[in-house]
Amino acid sequence: MDSDPAPGLARCGAPGAPHRRQPRLLSTRAGYASGVPAFRVVSDFSPAGDQPVAIAQLAEGIEAGDRFQTLLGITGSGKSATIAWTIESTQRPTLILAPNKSLAAQLAQEMKEFFPDNRVEFFVSYYDYYQPEAYIPSSDTYIEKDSSINDEIDRLRHSATAALLTRRDTIVVASVSCIYGMGDPAEYKGQLLELHVGVDYDQ
């Protein structure tokens, strides 16, 4: 990536040998579109330094079901690229959580550059402004709730949800607001209208 030290991996267990799986066509499951492309990183660089070992160990931990793994590295050391190559290695839908909207937007842009042939979605709070209701006892004042919703962000949230329901090659970059669901997935999917090229539909 650059001259900075490559990131290292801190987790329990013996380190695995460096390896990279070849991208493949993702298996089709009920509800997913057929012929979905495999995760494939597009980059002018290849894993270097400690990155191959970190990628192998992260992938090994994911396959083993490890709940927690920590990737350590200074700013600019290629941690995002390491995660991208790990996604390519494991071929699994991925949720990336960021602490705020700004960092989530930055990560989403990076992932879109790494995965131009796959779905990279953005899921953050759609509020431009939110004032919760409040009561001030000293002045006996009640302040009602007020908010402003960003329609474009709301559209992106629905795009992310639709991608998760229809494709396996999906990466969602989100802020912590994603812990608040949009409802029952089955109910949400029941409101979708699926259209296919070359198929006639009644109006």
Coordinates of C-alpha atoms in Angstrom, one line a residue:
M1 CA 0.0 0.0 0.0
D2 CA 2.6 2.5 1.1
S3 CA 5.8 2.7 3.2
D4 CA 3.9 2.5 6.5
P5 CA 4.1 -0.7 8.5
A6 CA 1.4 -3.2 7.5
P7 CA -1.2 -4.0 10.1
G8 CA -0.9 -6.9 12.4
L9 CA -3.5 -9.2 13.9
A10 CA -4.0 -9.8 17.6
R11 CA -6.1 -12.8 18.4
C12 CA -5.9 -16.1 20.3
G13 CA -4.5 -19.2 18.6
A14 CA -1.5 -20.1 16.5
P15 CA -1.0 -18.0 13.4
G16 CA -2.1 -19.6 10.1
A17 CA 0.0 -19.7 7.0
P18 CA -0.6 -17.0 4.4
H19 CA -3.1 -17.9 1.8
R20 CA -5.8 -16.3 -0.4
R21 CA -8.8 -18.1 -1.8
Q22 CA -9.7 -17.6 -5.4
P23 CA -13.0 -15.7 -5.8
R24 CA -15.8 -17.8 -6.9
L25 CA -19.5 -17.5 -7.9
L26 CA -21.5 -17.1 -4.8
S27 CA -23.9 -20.0 -4.1
T28 CA -27.5 -19.2 -4.7
R29 CA -29.9 -19.6 -1.8
A30 CA -33.6 -19.1 -1.6
G31 CA -34.5 -15.5 -2.0
Y32 CA -31.2 -14.4 -3.5
A33 CA -30.7 -13.6 -7.2
S34 CA -28.9 -16.1 -9.3
G35 CA -25.6 -15.5 -10.9
V36 CA -24.4 -13.0 -8.3
P37 CA -20.7 -12.2 -8.7
A38 CA -18.2 -13.2 -6.1
F39 CA -16.5 -10.6 -4.0
R40 CA -13.4 -9.4 -5.9
V41 CA -11.0 -6.7 -4.8
V42 CA -9.9 -4.3 -7.5
S43 CA -6.7 -2.7 -6.6
D44 CA -3.3 -1.7 -8.1
F45 CA -1.7 -3.2 -5.0
S46 CA -1.3 -6.7 -3.6
P47 CA -1.1 -7.8 0.1
A48 CA 2.4 -7.0 1.4
G49 CA 4.3 -7.0 4.6
D50 CA 2.2 -8.4 7.5
Q51 CA -1.0 -8.2 5.4
P52 CA -1.0 -11.8 4.0
V53 CA -0.6 -13.3 7.4
A54 CA -3.3 -11.0 8.9
I55 CA -5.7 -11.8 6.1
A56 CA -5.1 -15.6 6.5
Q57 CA -5.6 -15.4 10.3
L58 CA -8.7 -13.2 10.1
A59 CA -10.3 -15.6 7.5
E60 CA -9.3 -18.6 9.6
G61 CA -10.9 -17.0 12.7
I62 CA -14.1 -16.2 10.8
E63 CA -14.4 -19.8 9.5
A64 CA -13.7 -21.1 13.0
G65 CA -16.5 -19.0 14.4
D66 CA -14.4 -16.6 16.5
R67 CA -16.6 -13.8 17.8
F68 CA -13.9 -11.3 18.4
Q69 CA -10.7 -10.5 16.4
T70 CA -8.7 -7.3 16.5
L71 CA -6.7 -5.9 13.6
L72 CA -4.0 -3.5 14.8
G73 CA -2.3 -0.9 12.7
I74 CA -1.4 2.8 12.6
T75 CA -3.2 5.4 10.4
G76 CA -2.5 4.7 6.7
S77 CA -1.1 1.2 7.2
G78 CA -3.6 -0.5 5.0
K79 CA -6.2 -1.8 7.5
S80 CA -9.1 -1.1 5.2
A81 CA -7.4 -2.9 2.4
T82 CA -6.7 -5.9 4.7
I83 CA -10.4 -6.0 5.6
A84 CA -11.3 -5.9 1.9
W85 CA -9.0 -8.8 1.1
T86 CA -10.4 -10.7 4.0
I87 CA -14.0 -10.2 2.6
E88 CA -12.7 -11.5 -0.7
S89 CA -11.2 -14.5 1.0
T90 CA -14.2 -15.5 3.1
Q91 CA -16.9 -14.5 0.4
R92 CA -19.4 -13.5 3.1
P93 CA -21.9 -10.7 3.2
T94 CA -20.3 -8.1 5.6
L95 CA -21.5 -5.4 8.0
I96 CA -18.9 -2.7 8.7
L97 CA -19.8 -0.5 11.7
A98 CA -18.4 3.0 12.1
P99 CA -18.7 5.3 15.2
N100 CA -20.2 8.2 13.2
K101 CA -21.7 9.2 9.9
S102 CA -18.5 10.9 8.6
L103 CA -16.3 7.9 9.1
A104 CA -19.0 5.6 7.7
A105 CA -19.2 7.7 4.5
Q106 CA -15.4 7.5 4.2
L107 CA -15.3 3.7 4.7
A108 CA -18.2 3.3 2.2
Q109 CA -16.3 5.2 -0.5
E110 CA -13.2 3.1 0.1
M111 CA -15.2 -0.2 -0.1
K112 CA -16.9 1.0 -3.3
E113 CA -13.4 1.5 -4.8
F114 CA -12.3 -1.9 -3.7
F115 CA -15.5 -3.7 -4.8
P116 CA -16.8 -1.9 -8.0
D117 CA -18.6 -5.1 -9.2
N118 CA -20.4 -5.8 -5.9
R119 CA -23.0 -4.0 -3.8
V120 CA -21.6 -1.6 -1.2
E121 CA -24.4 0.1 0.7
F122 CA -24.6 2.9 3.2
F123 CA -26.9 2.8 6.2
V124 CA -26.9 5.6 8.7
S125 CA -29.5 7.6 10.6
Y126 CA -31.7 9.6 8.3
Y127 CA -32.1 12.5 10.7
D128 CA -30.5 15.8 9.7
Y129 CA -31.8 17.2 13.0
Y130 CA -33.5 15.6 16.0
Q131 CA -34.7 17.4 19.1
P132 CA -36.2 15.0 21.7
E133 CA -39.1 16.1 23.8
A134 CA -38.1 17.7 27.1
Y135 CA -39.6 19.3 30.2
I136 CA -38.0 22.1 32.2
P137 CA -39.6 22.0 35.7
S138 CA -38.1 25.4 36.8
S139 CA -40.2 27.2 34.1
D140 CA -42.9 24.6 33.7
T141 CA -41.9 24.5 30.0
Y142 CA -42.6 21.5 27.7
I143 CA -40.5 21.3 24.5
E144 CA -42.1 19.0 21.9
K145 CA -40.1 16.6 19.8
D146 CA -38.9 18.0 16.5
S147 CA -36.9 16.4 13.7
S148 CA -35.9 16.7 10.0
I149 CA -35.5 13.6 7.8
N150 CA -33.0 13.4 4.9
D151 CA -34.9 11.7 2.0
E152 CA -31.7 10.7 0.2
I153 CA -30.3 9.0 3.3
D154 CA -33.7 7.3 3.8
R155 CA -33.5 6.0 0.2
L156 CA -30.0 4.6 0.8
R157 CA -31.2 2.8 3.9
H158 CA -33.9 1.1 1.9
S159 CA -31.4 0.3 -0.8
A160 CA -29.1 -1.4 1.7
T161 CA -32.1 -3.4 3.1
A162 CA -33.2 -4.5 -0.4
A163 CA -29.6 -5.6 -1.3
L164 CA -29.4 -7.7 1.8
L165 CA -32.7 -9.4 0.9
T166 CA -31.8 -10.1 -2.7
R167 CA -28.0 -10.5 -3.0
R168 CA -25.2 -12.2 -1.1
D169 CA -22.4 -10.0 -2.5
T170 CA -23.4 -7.2 -0.2
I171 CA -21.3 -5.0 2.0
V172 CA -23.2 -2.6 4.3
V173 CA -21.2 0.2 5.9
A174 CA -23.2 1.6 8.8
S175 CA -23.2 3.8 11.8
V176 CA -24.4 2.4 15.2
S177 CA -28.0 3.5 14.2
C178 CA -28.2 0.2 12.3
I179 CA -28.9 -1.6 15.7
Y180 CA -32.4 -0.2 15.5
G181 CA -34.1 -2.4 12.9
M182 CA -36.5 -1.4 10.2
G183 CA -39.1 -4.0 11.2
D184 CA -39.6 -7.7 10.5
P185 CA -37.5 -8.8 7.4
A186 CA -40.4 -11.1 6.2
E187 CA -42.9 -8.2 6.4
Y188 CA -40.4 -5.9 4.6
K189 CA -39.7 -8.4 1.9
G190 CA -43.5 -8.9 1.4
Q191 CA -43.8 -5.3 0.3
L192 CA -41.2 -5.7 -2.5
L193 CA -42.2 -6.0 -6.1
E194 CA -39.7 -8.2 -8.1
L195 CA -39.5 -7.6 -11.8
H196 CA -37.4 -9.6 -14.2
V197 CA -36.2 -8.7 -17.7
G198 CA -38.2 -10.6 -20.4
V199 CA -41.1 -11.5 -18.2
D200 CA -44.6 -10.1 -18.9
Y201 CA -46.6 -8.8 -16.0
D202 CA -50.3 -7.9 -15.7
Q203 CA -50.9 -4.2 -14.9

